[in-house]
PDB file of C-alpha atoms in Angstrom:
ATOM      1  CA  MET A   1       0.000   0.000   0.000  1.00 51.00           C
ATOM      2  CA  LEU A   2       1.272   3.447  -0.872  1.00 44.00           C
ATOM      3  CA  PRO A   3       0.590   6.163   1.721  1.00 48.00           C
ATOM      4  CA  PRO A   4      -1.534   8.936   0.203  1.00 47.00           C
ATOM      5  CA  HIS A   5       0.956  11.758   0.647  1.00 41.00           C
ATOM      6  CA  HIS A   6      -1.057  13.941  -1.720  1.00 44.00           C
ATOM      7  CA  LEU A   7      -4.125  13.759   0.522  1.00 48.00           C
ATOM      8  CA  SER A   8      -4.433  15.912   3.602  1.00 43.00           C
ATOM      9  CA  SER A   9      -6.631  14.696   6.466  1.00 42.00           C
ATOM     10  CA  VAL A  10      -9.535  17.004   7.184  1.00 44.00           C
ATOM     11  CA  HIS A  11      -9.658  18.353  10.763  1.00 44.00           C
ATOM     12  CA  ILE A  12     -13.062  18.578  12.387  1.00 44.00           C
ATOM     13  CA  ASN A  13     -14.253  18.474  15.996  1.00 46.00           C
ATOM     14  CA  TYR A  14     -15.836  15.170  16.962  1.00 44.00           C
ATOM     15  CA  ASN A  15     -18.612  16.912  18.932  1.00 49.00           C
ATOM     16  CA  PHE A  16     -19.805  18.539  15.726  1.00 45.00           C
ATOM     17  CA  LEU A  17     -20.198  15.152  14.073  1.00 49.00           C
ATOM     18  CA  MET A  18     -22.003  13.636  17.043  1.00 47.00           C
ATOM     19  CA  ALA A  19     -25.016  15.899  16.476  1.00 48.00           C
ATOM     20  CA  ALA A  20     -25.309  14.459  12.985  1.00 48.00           C
ATOM     21  CA  PHE A  21     -24.752  10.939  14.310  1.00 45.00           C
ATOM     22  CA  ARG A  22     -27.727  11.204  16.682  1.00 47.00           C
ATOM     23  CA  SER A  23     -30.011  12.221  13.832  1.00 47.00           C
ATOM     24  CA  THR A  24     -29.137   9.020  11.986  1.00 48.00           C
ATOM     25  CA  SER A  25     -29.477   6.627  14.925  1.00 46.00           C
ATOM     26  CA  VAL A  26     -32.410   4.740  13.408  1.00 42.00           C
ATOM     27  CA  LEU A  27     -30.506   3.927  10.233  1.00 44.00           C
ATOM     28  CA  TYR A  28     -27.465   3.003  12.268  1.00 44.00           C
ATOM     29  CA  MET A  29     -29.401   0.534  14.440  1.00 44.00           C
ATOM     30  CA  LEU A  30     -30.962  -0.971  11.324  1.00 41.00           C
ATOM     31  CA  SER A  31     -27.528  -1.439   9.794  1.00 44.00           C
ATOM     32  CA  LEU A  32     -26.324  -3.205  12.951  1.00 42.00           C
ATOM     33  CA  VAL A  33     -29.241  -5.640  12.792  1.00 38.00           C
ATOM     34  CA  LEU A  34     -28.640  -6.378   9.121  1.00 39.00           C
ATOM     35  CA  ALA A  35     -24.918  -6.847   9.721  1.00 40.00           C
ATOM     36  CA  SER A  36     -25.490  -9.298  12.554  1.00 37.00           C
ATOM     37  CA  GLN A  37     -27.916 -11.290  10.417  1.00 36.00           C
ATOM     38  CA  ALA A  38     -25.434 -11.413   7.543  1.00 37.00           C
ATOM     39  CA  LEU A  39     -22.523 -12.791   9.551  1.00 38.00           C
ATOM     40  CA  ALA A  40     -21.777 -16.459   9.014  1.00 39.00           C
ATOM     41  CA  LEU A  41     -20.468 -18.618  11.834  1.00 47.00           C
ATOM     42  CA  ALA A  42     -17.345 -17.007  13.236  1.00 59.00           C
ATOM     43  CA  GLY A  43     -14.083 -18.411  11.961  1.00 79.00           C
ATOM     44  CA  ASP A  44     -11.153 -19.646  14.028  1.00 94.00           C
ATOM     45  CA  PHE A  45      -8.180 -17.283  13.778  1.00 98.00           C
ATOM     46  CA  ASN A  46      -5.818 -20.180  14.492  1.00 97.00           C
ATOM     47  CA  LYS A  47      -7.213 -22.031  11.477  1.00 97.00           C
ATOM     48  CA  ASP A  48      -7.788 -19.132   9.088  1.00 97.00           C
ATOM     49  CA  PHE A  49      -4.842 -16.794   9.729  1.00 98.00           C
ATOM     50  CA  ALA A  50      -1.131 -16.683  10.463  1.00 98.00           C
ATOM     51  CA  ILE A  51       0.676 -13.995  12.429  1.00 98.00           C
ATOM     52  CA  LYS A  52       3.420 -12.716  10.131  1.00 98.00           C
ATOM     53  CA  TRP A  53       5.295 -10.052  12.054  1.00 97.00           C
ATOM     54  CA  GLY A  54       5.472  -8.120  15.304  1.00 98.00           C
ATOM     55  CA  ASP A  55       7.639 -10.289  17.584  1.00 97.00           C
ATOM     56  CA  GLY A  56       4.826 -11.249  19.950  1.00 97.00           C
ATOM     57  CA  ARG A  57       2.779  -8.075  19.549  1.00 98.00           C
ATOM     58  CA  ALA A  58       0.039  -9.949  17.688  1.00 98.00           C
ATOM     59  CA  LYS A  59      -1.922 -12.455  19.760  1.00 98.00           C
ATOM     60  CA  ILE A  60      -4.659 -15.002  19.080  1.00 98.00           C
ATOM     61  CA  LEU A  61      -6.820 -15.413  22.186  1.00 98.00           C
ATOM     62  CA  ASN A  62     -10.025 -17.047  23.462  1.00 97.00           C
ATOM     63  CA  SER A  63      -9.492 -20.354  21.637  1.00 96.00           C
ATOM     64  CA  GLY A  64      -9.094 -18.610  18.300  1.00 97.00           C
ATOM     65  CA  GLN A  65     -12.111 -16.302  18.618  1.00 97.00           C
ATOM     66  CA  LEU A  66     -10.183 -13.050  19.197  1.00 98.00           C
ATOM     67  CA  LEU A  67      -7.051 -11.557  17.614  1.00 98.00           C
ATOM     68  CA  THR A  68      -5.260  -8.432  18.805  1.00 98.00           C
ATOM     69  CA  LEU A  69      -2.567  -6.334  17.142  1.00 98.00           C
ATOM     70  CA  SER A  70      -0.409  -3.904  19.080  1.00 98.00           C
ATOM     71  CA  LEU A  71       2.009  -1.118  18.235  1.00 98.00           C
ATOM     72  CA  ASP A  72       4.756   0.426  20.329  1.00 98.00           C
ATOM     73  CA  LYS A  73       7.751   2.575  19.450  1.00 96.00           C
ATOM     74  CA  ALA A  74       9.821  -0.473  18.486  1.00 97.00           C
ATOM     75  CA  SER A  75       7.368  -2.177  16.128  1.00 98.00           C
ATOM     76  CA  GLY A  76       3.850  -2.743  14.935  1.00 98.00           C
ATOM     77  CA  SER A  77       2.331  -6.125  14.045  1.00 98.00           C
ATOM     78  CA  GLY A  78       0.345  -7.899  11.378  1.00 98.00           C
ATOM     79  CA  PHE A  79      -1.339 -11.082  10.184  1.00 98.00           C
ATOM     80  CA  GLN A  80      -2.518 -12.637   6.919  1.00 98.00           C
ATOM     81  CA  SER A  81      -4.944 -15.308   5.789  1.00 98.00           C
ATOM     82  CA  LYS A  82      -3.741 -18.818   5.113  1.00 98.00           C
ATOM     83  CA  ASN A  83      -5.994 -19.021   2.054  1.00 97.00           C
ATOM     84  CA  ASP A  84      -5.925 -17.153  -1.253  1.00 98.00           C
ATOM     85  CA  TYR A  85      -9.282 -15.981  -2.602  1.00 98.00           C
ATOM     86  CA  LEU A  86     -10.484 -15.199  -6.107  1.00 97.00           C
ATOM     87  CA  PHE A  87     -13.790 -13.406  -5.490  1.00 97.00           C
ATOM     88  CA  GLY A  88     -15.660 -13.470  -2.232  1.00 97.00           C
ATOM     89  CA  LYS A  89     -17.708 -11.754   0.431  1.00 97.00           C
ATOM     90  CA  ILE A  90     -15.407 -11.046   3.382  1.00 97.00           C
ATOM     91  CA  ASN A  91     -16.520  -9.828   6.822  1.00 98.00           C
ATOM     92  CA  MET A  92     -14.408  -8.856   9.813  1.00 98.00           C
ATOM     93  CA  GLN A  93     -15.434  -7.196  13.063  1.00 98.00           C
ATOM     94  CA  ILE A  94     -12.806  -4.709  14.256  1.00 98.00           C
ATOM     95  CA  LYS A  95     -12.514  -2.503  17.330  1.00 98.00           C
ATOM     96  CA  LEU A  96     -10.032   0.272  16.601  1.00 98.00           C
ATOM     97  CA  VAL A  97      -7.330   1.843  18.762  1.00 97.00           C
ATOM     98  CA  PRO A  98      -9.082   4.052  21.363  1.00 96.00           C
ATOM     99  CA  GLY A  99      -8.056   7.426  22.754  1.00 95.00           C
ATOM    100  CA  ASN A 100      -5.247   9.383  21.159  1.00 94.00           C
ATOM    101  CA  SER A 101      -4.533   7.237  18.099  1.00 94.00           C
ATOM    102  CA  ALA A 102      -2.915  10.037  16.053  1.00 94.00           C
ATOM    103  CA  GLY A 103      -0.167   8.780  13.763  1.00 94.00           C
ATOM    104  CA  THR A 104      -1.359   5.164  13.760  1.00 96.00           C
ATOM    105  CA  VAL A 105      -2.867   3.265  10.834  1.00 96.00           C
ATOM    106  CA  THR A 106      -4.906   0.085  11.100  1.00 98.00           C
ATOM    107  CA  ALA A 107      -4.944  -1.522   7.651  1.00 98.00           C
ATOM    108  CA  TYR A 108      -7.325  -4.302   6.583  1.00 98.00           C
ATOM    109  CA  TYR A 109      -7.149  -5.306   2.942  1.00 98.00           C
ATOM    110  CA  LEU A 110      -7.024  -7.911   0.196  1.00 98.00           C
ATOM    111  CA  SER A 111      -3.897  -8.071  -1.958  1.00 98.00           C
ATOM    112  CA  SER A 112      -2.020 -10.198  -4.455  1.00 97.00           C
ATOM    113  CA  GLN A 113       1.751  -9.939  -4.914  1.00 95.00           C
ATOM    114  CA  GLY A 114       4.109  -8.300  -7.393  1.00 93.00           C
ATOM    115  CA  SER A 115       4.459  -5.028  -9.265  1.00 93.00           C
ATOM    116  CA  THR A 116       1.174  -5.583 -11.125  1.00 96.00           C
ATOM    117  CA  HIS A 117      -0.745  -6.637  -8.016  1.00 97.00           C
ATOM    118  CA  ASP A 118      -4.418  -6.137  -7.280  1.00 98.00           C
ATOM    119  CA  GLU A 119      -5.541  -4.719  -3.935  1.00 98.00           C
ATOM    120  CA  ILE A 120      -8.730  -3.667  -2.114  1.00 98.00           C
ATOM    121  CA  ASP A 121      -8.065  -1.478   0.931  1.00 97.00           C
ATOM    122  CA  PHE A 122      -9.621  -0.349   4.163  1.00 98.00           C
ATOM    123  CA  GLU A 123      -7.234   1.866   6.149  1.00 97.00           C
ATOM    124  CA  PHE A 124      -8.241   3.524   9.409  1.00 98.00           C
ATOM    125  CA  LEU A 125      -6.271   6.719  10.060  1.00 96.00           C
ATOM    126  CA  GLY A 126      -5.988   7.538  13.757  1.00 94.00           C
ATOM    127  CA  ASN A 127      -6.604  10.953  15.250  1.00 92.00           C
ATOM    128  CA  LEU A 128      -6.383  12.994  18.424  1.00 89.00           C
ATOM    129  CA  SER A 129      -8.800  12.143  21.230  1.00 84.00           C
ATOM    130  CA  GLY A 130     -12.162  13.749  20.457  1.00 83.00           C
ATOM    131  CA  ASP A 131     -11.559  13.900  16.707  1.00 90.00           C
ATOM    132  CA  PRO A 132     -12.937  11.223  14.372  1.00 94.00           C
ATOM    133  CA  TYR A 133     -11.079   8.458  12.623  1.00 96.00           C
ATOM    134  CA  ILE A 134     -10.805   8.755   8.853  1.00 96.00           C
ATOM    135  CA  LEU A 135     -11.662   5.627   6.867  1.00 98.00           C
ATOM    136  CA  HIS A 136      -9.431   5.616   3.797  1.00 97.00           C
ATOM    137  CA  THR A 137     -10.323   3.281   0.898  1.00 98.00           C
ATOM    138  CA  ASN A 138      -8.386   2.476  -2.238  1.00 98.00           C
ATOM    139  CA  MET A 139      -8.443  -0.038  -5.074  1.00 96.00           C
ATOM    140  CA  PHE A 140      -5.541  -1.294  -7.221  1.00 96.00           C
ATOM    141  CA  SER A 141      -5.813  -3.221 -10.469  1.00 96.00           C
ATOM    142  CA  GLN A 142      -2.703  -4.467 -12.284  1.00 95.00           C
ATOM    143  CA  GLY A 143      -0.530  -2.322 -10.047  1.00 94.00           C
ATOM    144  CA  LYS A 144      -2.421   0.916 -10.590  1.00 94.00           C
ATOM    145  CA  GLY A 145      -4.056   2.534  -7.573  1.00 94.00           C
ATOM    146  CA  ASN A 146      -4.701   6.231  -6.902  1.00 94.00           C
ATOM    147  CA  ARG A 147      -8.430   5.575  -6.514  1.00 97.00           C
ATOM    148  CA  GLU A 148      -8.850   6.963  -3.017  1.00 97.00           C
ATOM    149  CA  GLU A 149     -12.078   7.799  -1.248  1.00 98.00           C
ATOM    150  CA  GLN A 150     -12.174   8.882   2.399  1.00 98.00           C
ATOM    151  CA  PHE A 151     -15.016   8.877   4.918  1.00 98.00           C
ATOM    152  CA  TYR A 152     -15.937   9.752   8.450  1.00 98.00           C
ATOM    153  CA  LEU A 153     -18.013   7.156  10.292  1.00 98.00           C
ATOM    154  CA  TRP A 154     -21.402   7.771  11.906  1.00 97.00           C
ATOM    155  CA  PHE A 155     -20.328   6.146  15.190  1.00 97.00           C
ATOM    156  CA  ASP A 156     -17.276   5.847  17.436  1.00 96.00           C
ATOM    157  CA  PRO A 157     -15.335   2.865  15.984  1.00 98.00           C
ATOM    158  CA  THR A 158     -13.294   2.491  19.181  1.00 97.00           C
ATOM    159  CA  ALA A 159     -16.217   1.965  21.575  1.00 97.00           C
ATOM    160  CA  ASP A 160     -17.246  -1.445  20.236  1.00 98.00           C
ATOM    161  CA  PHE A 161     -16.711  -3.917  17.395  1.00 98.00           C
ATOM    162  CA  HIS A 162     -18.134  -3.046  13.976  1.00 98.00           C
ATOM    163  CA  THR A 163     -18.318  -5.120  10.804  1.00 98.00           C
ATOM    164  CA  TYR A 164     -16.215  -4.063   7.803  1.00 98.00           C
ATOM    165  CA  SER A 165     -17.020  -5.986   4.621  1.00 98.00           C
ATOM    166  CA  ILE A 166     -15.704  -6.356   1.099  1.00 98.00           C
ATOM    167  CA  LEU A 167     -17.902  -7.840  -1.620  1.00 98.00           C
ATOM    168  CA  TRP A 168     -15.738  -8.716  -4.634  1.00 98.00           C
ATOM    169  CA  ASN A 169     -17.397 -10.355  -7.595  1.00 97.00           C
ATOM    170  CA  PRO A 170     -16.800 -10.174 -11.365  1.00 97.00           C
ATOM    171  CA  GLN A 171     -19.130  -7.169 -11.743  1.00 97.00           C
ATOM    172  CA  ARG A 172     -18.297  -4.908  -8.790  1.00 97.00           C
ATOM    173  CA  ILE A 173     -16.484  -4.284  -5.541  1.00 98.00           C
ATOM    174  CA  ILE A 174     -18.576  -2.960  -2.641  1.00 98.00           C
ATOM    175  CA  PHE A 175     -17.117  -1.632   0.615  1.00 98.00           C
ATOM    176  CA  SER A 176     -19.611  -1.828   3.513  1.00 98.00           C
ATOM    177  CA  VAL A 177     -19.708  -0.882   7.183  1.00 98.00           C
ATOM    178  CA  ASP A 178     -22.225  -2.666   9.439  1.00 98.00           C
ATOM    179  CA  GLY A 179     -24.154  -3.686   6.326  1.00 98.00           C
ATOM    180  CA  THR A 180     -24.294  -0.150   4.928  1.00 98.00           C
ATOM    181  CA  PRO A 181     -22.477   0.261   1.591  1.00 98.00           C
ATOM    182  CA  ILE A 182     -20.089   3.211   1.527  1.00 98.00           C
ATOM    183  CA  ARG A 183     -18.423   2.741  -1.856  1.00 98.00           C
ATOM    184  CA  GLU A 184     -18.953   0.800  -5.081  1.00 97.00           C
ATOM    185  CA  PHE A 185     -16.324   0.257  -7.786  1.00 97.00           C
ATOM    186  CA  LYS A 186     -17.888  -1.196 -10.921  1.00 96.00           C
ATOM    187  CA  ASN A 187     -16.148  -3.328 -13.532  1.00 96.00           C
ATOM    188  CA  ALA A 188     -15.288  -0.841 -16.281  1.00 95.00           C
ATOM    189  CA  GLU A 189     -13.265  -3.108 -18.580  1.00 96.00           C
ATOM    190  CA  SER A 190     -15.620  -2.127 -21.401  1.00 96.00           C
ATOM    191  CA  ILE A 191     -14.023   1.349 -21.357  1.00 95.00           C
ATOM    192  CA  GLY A 192     -10.474   0.121 -20.869  1.00 95.00           C
ATOM    193  CA  VAL A 193     -10.156   0.138 -17.077  1.00 95.00           C
ATOM    194  CA  PRO A 194      -8.422  -2.974 -15.657  1.00 96.00           C
ATOM    195  CA  TYR A 195     -10.476  -4.885 -13.095  1.00 97.00           C
ATOM    196  CA  PRO A 196      -9.156  -7.351 -10.500  1.00 97.00           C
ATOM    197  CA  LYS A 197     -10.376 -10.745 -11.684  1.00 96.00           C
ATOM    198  CA  ASN A 198      -7.338 -12.894 -12.493  1.00 95.00           C
ATOM    199  CA  GLN A 199      -5.120 -12.647  -9.411  1.00 97.00           C
ATOM    200  CA  ALA A 200      -6.033 -14.446  -6.208  1.00 97.00           C
ATOM    201  CA  MET A 201      -5.617 -12.306  -3.099  1.00 98.00           C
ATOM    202  CA  ARG A 202      -4.964 -12.941   0.576  1.00 98.00           C
ATOM    203  CA  ILE A 203      -6.443 -11.007   3.482  1.00 98.00           C
ATOM    204  CA  TYR A 204      -3.964  -8.887   5.410  1.00 98.00           C
ATOM    205  CA  SER A 205      -4.178  -6.632   8.432  1.00 98.00           C
ATOM    206  CA  SER A 206      -1.558  -4.589  10.249  1.00 98.00           C
ATOM    207  CA  LEU A 207      -1.202  -1.876  12.866  1.00 98.00           C
ATOM    208  CA  TRP A 208       1.712   0.447  12.198  1.00 96.00           C
ATOM    209  CA  ASN A 209       3.137   3.910  12.712  1.00 95.00           C
ATOM    210  CA  ALA A 210       2.605   6.349   9.838  1.00 91.00           C
ATOM    211  CA  ASP A 211       2.901   9.698  11.586  1.00 90.00           C
ATOM    212  CA  ASP A 212       4.687  11.180   8.579  1.00 90.00           C
ATOM    213  CA  TRP A 213       1.305  11.349   6.770  1.00 81.00           C
ATOM    214  CA  ALA A 214      -1.596   9.659   8.560  1.00 81.00           C
ATOM    215  CA  THR A 215      -2.986  12.450  10.763  1.00 84.00           C
ATOM    216  CA  ARG A 216      -3.575  15.905   9.263  1.00 82.00           C
ATOM    217  CA  GLY A 217      -0.947  15.311   6.613  1.00 84.00           C
ATOM    218  CA  GLY A 218       1.724  14.402   9.175  1.00 83.00           C
ATOM    219  CA  LEU A 219       1.313  17.512  11.325  1.00 85.00           C
ATOM    220  CA  VAL A 220       0.255  15.445  14.344  1.00 86.00           C
ATOM    221  CA  LYS A 221       2.796  12.876  15.520  1.00 92.00           C
ATOM    222  CA  THR A 222       2.340   9.666  17.457  1.00 94.00           C
ATOM    223  CA  ASP A 223       2.339  10.156  21.232  1.00 94.00           C
ATOM    224  CA  TRP A 224       4.398   7.183  22.360  1.00 96.00           C
ATOM    225  CA  THR A 225       3.514   7.797  26.011  1.00 96.00           C
ATOM    226  CA  LYS A 226       0.102   6.319  25.080  1.00 95.00           C
ATOM    227  CA  ALA A 227       1.648   3.079  23.752  1.00 97.00           C
ATOM    228  CA  PRO A 228       1.022   0.258  23.370  1.00 97.00           C
ATOM    229  CA  PHE A 229      -1.805   0.908  20.914  1.00 97.00           C
ATOM    230  CA  THR A 230      -4.139  -2.052  20.369  1.00 98.00           C
ATOM    231  CA  ALA A 231      -6.748  -3.014  17.756  1.00 98.00           C
ATOM    232  CA  SER A 232      -8.960  -6.088  18.165  1.00 98.00           C
ATOM    233  CA  TYR A 233     -10.580  -8.484  15.678  1.00 98.00           C
ATOM    234  CA  ARG A 234     -13.325 -11.102  15.898  1.00 98.00           C
ATOM    235  CA  ASN A 235     -16.076 -12.872  13.903  1.00 97.00           C
ATOM    236  CA  PHE A 236     -14.230 -13.297  10.618  1.00 97.00           C
ATOM    237  CA  SER A 237     -16.288 -14.917   7.883  1.00 96.00           C
ATOM    238  CA  ALA A 238     -15.623 -15.543   4.210  1.00 96.00           C
ATOM    239  CA  ASN A 239     -18.199 -16.769   1.711  1.00 96.00           C
ATOM    240  CA  ALA A 240     -15.617 -16.969  -1.014  1.00 96.00           C
ATOM    241  CA  CYS A 241     -13.854 -18.972  -3.696  1.00 96.00           C
ATOM    242  CA  ILE A 242     -10.610 -20.357  -2.287  1.00 96.00           C
ATOM    243  CA  TRP A 243      -7.858 -20.507  -4.890  1.00 96.00           C
ATOM    244  CA  SER A 244      -5.273 -23.276  -4.575  1.00 95.00           C
ATOM    245  CA  SER A 245      -2.806 -24.607  -7.168  1.00 93.00           C
ATOM    246  CA  GLY A 246      -4.702 -22.888  -9.980  1.00 92.00           C
ATOM    247  CA  VAL A 247      -8.062 -24.361  -8.991  1.00 95.00           C
ATOM    248  CA  SER A 248     -11.062 -22.549  -7.505  1.00 93.00           C
ATOM    249  CA  SER A 249     -13.173 -24.120  -4.764  1.00 93.00           C
ATOM    250  CA  CYS A 250     -16.157 -22.697  -6.657  1.00 91.00           C
ATOM    251  CA  GLY A 251     -15.453 -25.028  -9.559  1.00 80.00           C
ATOM    252  CA  SER A 252     -13.912 -22.910 -12.315  1.00 64.00           C
ATOM    253  CA  SER A 253     -12.011 -19.695 -12.968  1.00 52.00           C
ATOM    254  CA  THR A 254     -15.406 -18.127 -13.726  1.00 57.00           C
ATOM    255  CA  PRO A 255     -17.514 -19.671 -10.947  1.00 60.00           C
ATOM    256  CA  SER A 256     -21.254 -20.121 -11.227  1.00 57.00           C
ATOM    257  CA  SER A 257     -23.771 -18.337  -9.029  1.00 54.00           C
ATOM    258  CA  ASN A 258     -26.267 -21.187  -9.328  1.00 54.00           C
ATOM    259  CA  SER A 259     -25.397 -22.523  -5.887  1.00 56.00           C
ATOM    260  CA  SER A 260     -27.517 -21.100  -3.074  1.00 55.00           C
ATOM    261  CA  ASN A 261     -24.264 -20.215  -1.287  1.00 72.00           C
ATOM    262  CA  ASN A 262     -22.881 -18.275  -4.250  1.00 82.00           C
ATOM    263  CA  GLY A 263     -25.530 -15.588  -4.671  1.00 91.00           C
ATOM    264  CA  TRP A 264     -22.871 -12.991  -3.834  1.00 95.00           C
ATOM    265  CA  LEU A 265     -21.256 -13.706  -7.227  1.00 95.00           C
ATOM    266  CA  THR A 266     -23.955 -11.656  -8.938  1.00 95.00           C
ATOM    267  CA  GLU A 267     -24.963  -9.498  -5.968  1.00 96.00           C
ATOM    268  CA  ASP A 268     -25.504  -5.796  -6.526  1.00 96.00           C
ATOM    269  CA  LEU A 269     -27.183  -2.927  -4.708  1.00 97.00           C
ATOM    270  CA  ASP A 270     -30.962  -2.864  -4.644  1.00 97.00           C
ATOM    271  CA  ALA A 271     -32.890   0.419  -4.359  1.00 98.00           C
ATOM    272  CA  THR A 272     -32.692   0.432  -0.543  1.00 98.00           C
ATOM    273  CA  LEU A 273     -28.947  -0.136  -0.492  1.00 98.00           C
ATOM    274  CA  GLN A 274     -28.444   2.437  -3.255  1.00 97.00           C
ATOM    275  CA  ALA A 275     -30.250   4.984  -1.073  1.00 98.00           C
ATOM    276  CA  ARG A 276     -28.037   4.118   1.897  1.00 98.00           C
ATOM    277  CA  LEU A 277     -24.905   4.404  -0.264  1.00 98.00           C
ATOM    278  CA  GLN A 278     -25.988   7.847  -1.425  1.00 98.00           C
ATOM    279  CA  TRP A 279     -26.724   8.876   2.175  1.00 98.00           C
ATOM    280  CA  VAL A 280     -23.189   7.941   3.258  1.00 98.00           C
ATOM    281  CA  GLN A 281     -21.565   9.624   0.288  1.00 97.00           C
ATOM    282  CA  LYS A 282     -23.572  12.809   0.777  1.00 98.00           C
ATOM    283  CA  ASN A 283     -23.021  13.093   4.529  1.00 98.00           C
ATOM    284  CA  TYR A 284     -19.765  11.319   5.359  1.00 98.00           C
ATOM    285  CA  ARG A 285     -17.521  11.166   2.303  1.00 98.00           C
ATOM    286  CA  ILE A 286     -14.778  13.774   2.692  1.00 97.00           C
ATOM    287  CA  TYR A 287     -12.558  12.950  -0.293  1.00 97.00           C
ATOM    288  CA  ASN A 288     -13.313  11.490  -3.732  1.00 98.00           C
ATOM    289  CA  TYR A 289     -10.575  11.216  -6.344  1.00 97.00           C
ATOM    290  CA  CYS A 290     -13.231  11.505  -9.025  1.00 97.00           C
ATOM    291  CA  THR A 291     -13.937  15.118  -8.029  1.00 97.00           C
ATOM    292  CA  ASP A 292     -10.333  16.246  -7.462  1.00 97.00           C
ATOM    293  CA  ALA A 293      -9.858  18.395 -10.553  1.00 96.00           C
ATOM    294  CA  LYS A 294      -6.481  19.752  -9.374  1.00 96.00           C
ATOM    295  CA  ARG A 295      -5.108  16.243  -9.229  1.00 96.00           C
ATOM    296  CA  PHE A 296      -6.317  15.361 -12.729  1.00 95.00           C
ATOM    297  CA  PRO A 297      -5.854  18.501 -14.866  1.00 95.00           C
ATOM    298  CA  GLN A 298      -5.946  16.415 -18.049  1.00 93.00           C
ATOM    299  CA  GLY A 299      -9.309  14.892 -17.144  1.00 95.00           C
ATOM    300  CA  PHE A 300     -10.670  12.403 -14.656  1.00 96.00           C
ATOM    301  CA  PRO A 301      -9.937   8.662 -14.930  1.00 95.00           C
ATOM    302  CA  PRO A 302     -12.478   6.987 -17.221  1.00 95.00           C
ATOM    303  CA  GLU A 303     -14.118   4.932 -14.464  1.00 95.00           C
ATOM    304  CA  CYS A 304     -15.234   8.156 -12.792  1.00 94.00           C
ATOM    305  CA  ALA A 305     -17.999   8.421 -15.373  1.00 89.00           C
ATOM    306  CA  MET A 306     -19.466   5.243 -13.847  1.00 82.00           C
ATOM    307  CA  SER A 307     -18.955   6.104 -10.167  1.00 66.00           C
ATOM    308  CA  SER A 308     -21.541   7.222  -7.644  1.00 55.00           C
TER     309      SER A 308
END
């Protein structure tokens, strides 16, 4: 993942946002109910994931039902899935670093390997106590990213666990929070835009120090007196095609949606979900590369004509 040096984090008082949050409490509670209904049986972190770095700072607890990452001045930590996936519907409940999390980044993403890799990103940019997290999203296809959108959330993501989901099928990628879609990236191969469909990806997550850019463009540094910083994970589920030795568990490189378990392969946003997506983008999206004219003086990327 490349840090978005060209993006500056917007500073806003958290109390200001809370007034707006209260006015949307009904929708929020509905999204929580839908998210809880959508979760499959929780996975076992011991079975599904491997801790990759952090020298003991990452821990799997409660018989595989809880995973924690921690960050101190010496190091962060991270884990990755044992399986590779080629299309899927991925859910993870995360409770972010509380308090003064300025300078920290909690990343949760799908990625393949190499210079022409594909990648689908959630990154949570920490902030000073009382100021909101920024949810940074990005999408890479064949090594090309620079498709950033940033959001505030309509709740405090450090007070409890919330479900962050990626739907990735041959037609679209949908980022969702507690069952509410926040971003959709449609397959635009018909107009020459590469789409991630040929490279299997693993799930990764890490907690690391990025105080050179993460909070207000690097103006606010990590306060190491607050370390260790900790993020927690639970209730992972993946309704997905596992890719192993060139073979998909869904039966072919272009799996069928005929199975009752594979409806996500053709899933899209109905009218209700479209309305919720538009609500988020109107009220909580704070950066959209498709409206950044200064960044694209020669014209916006072609997929922007298809974006919400």
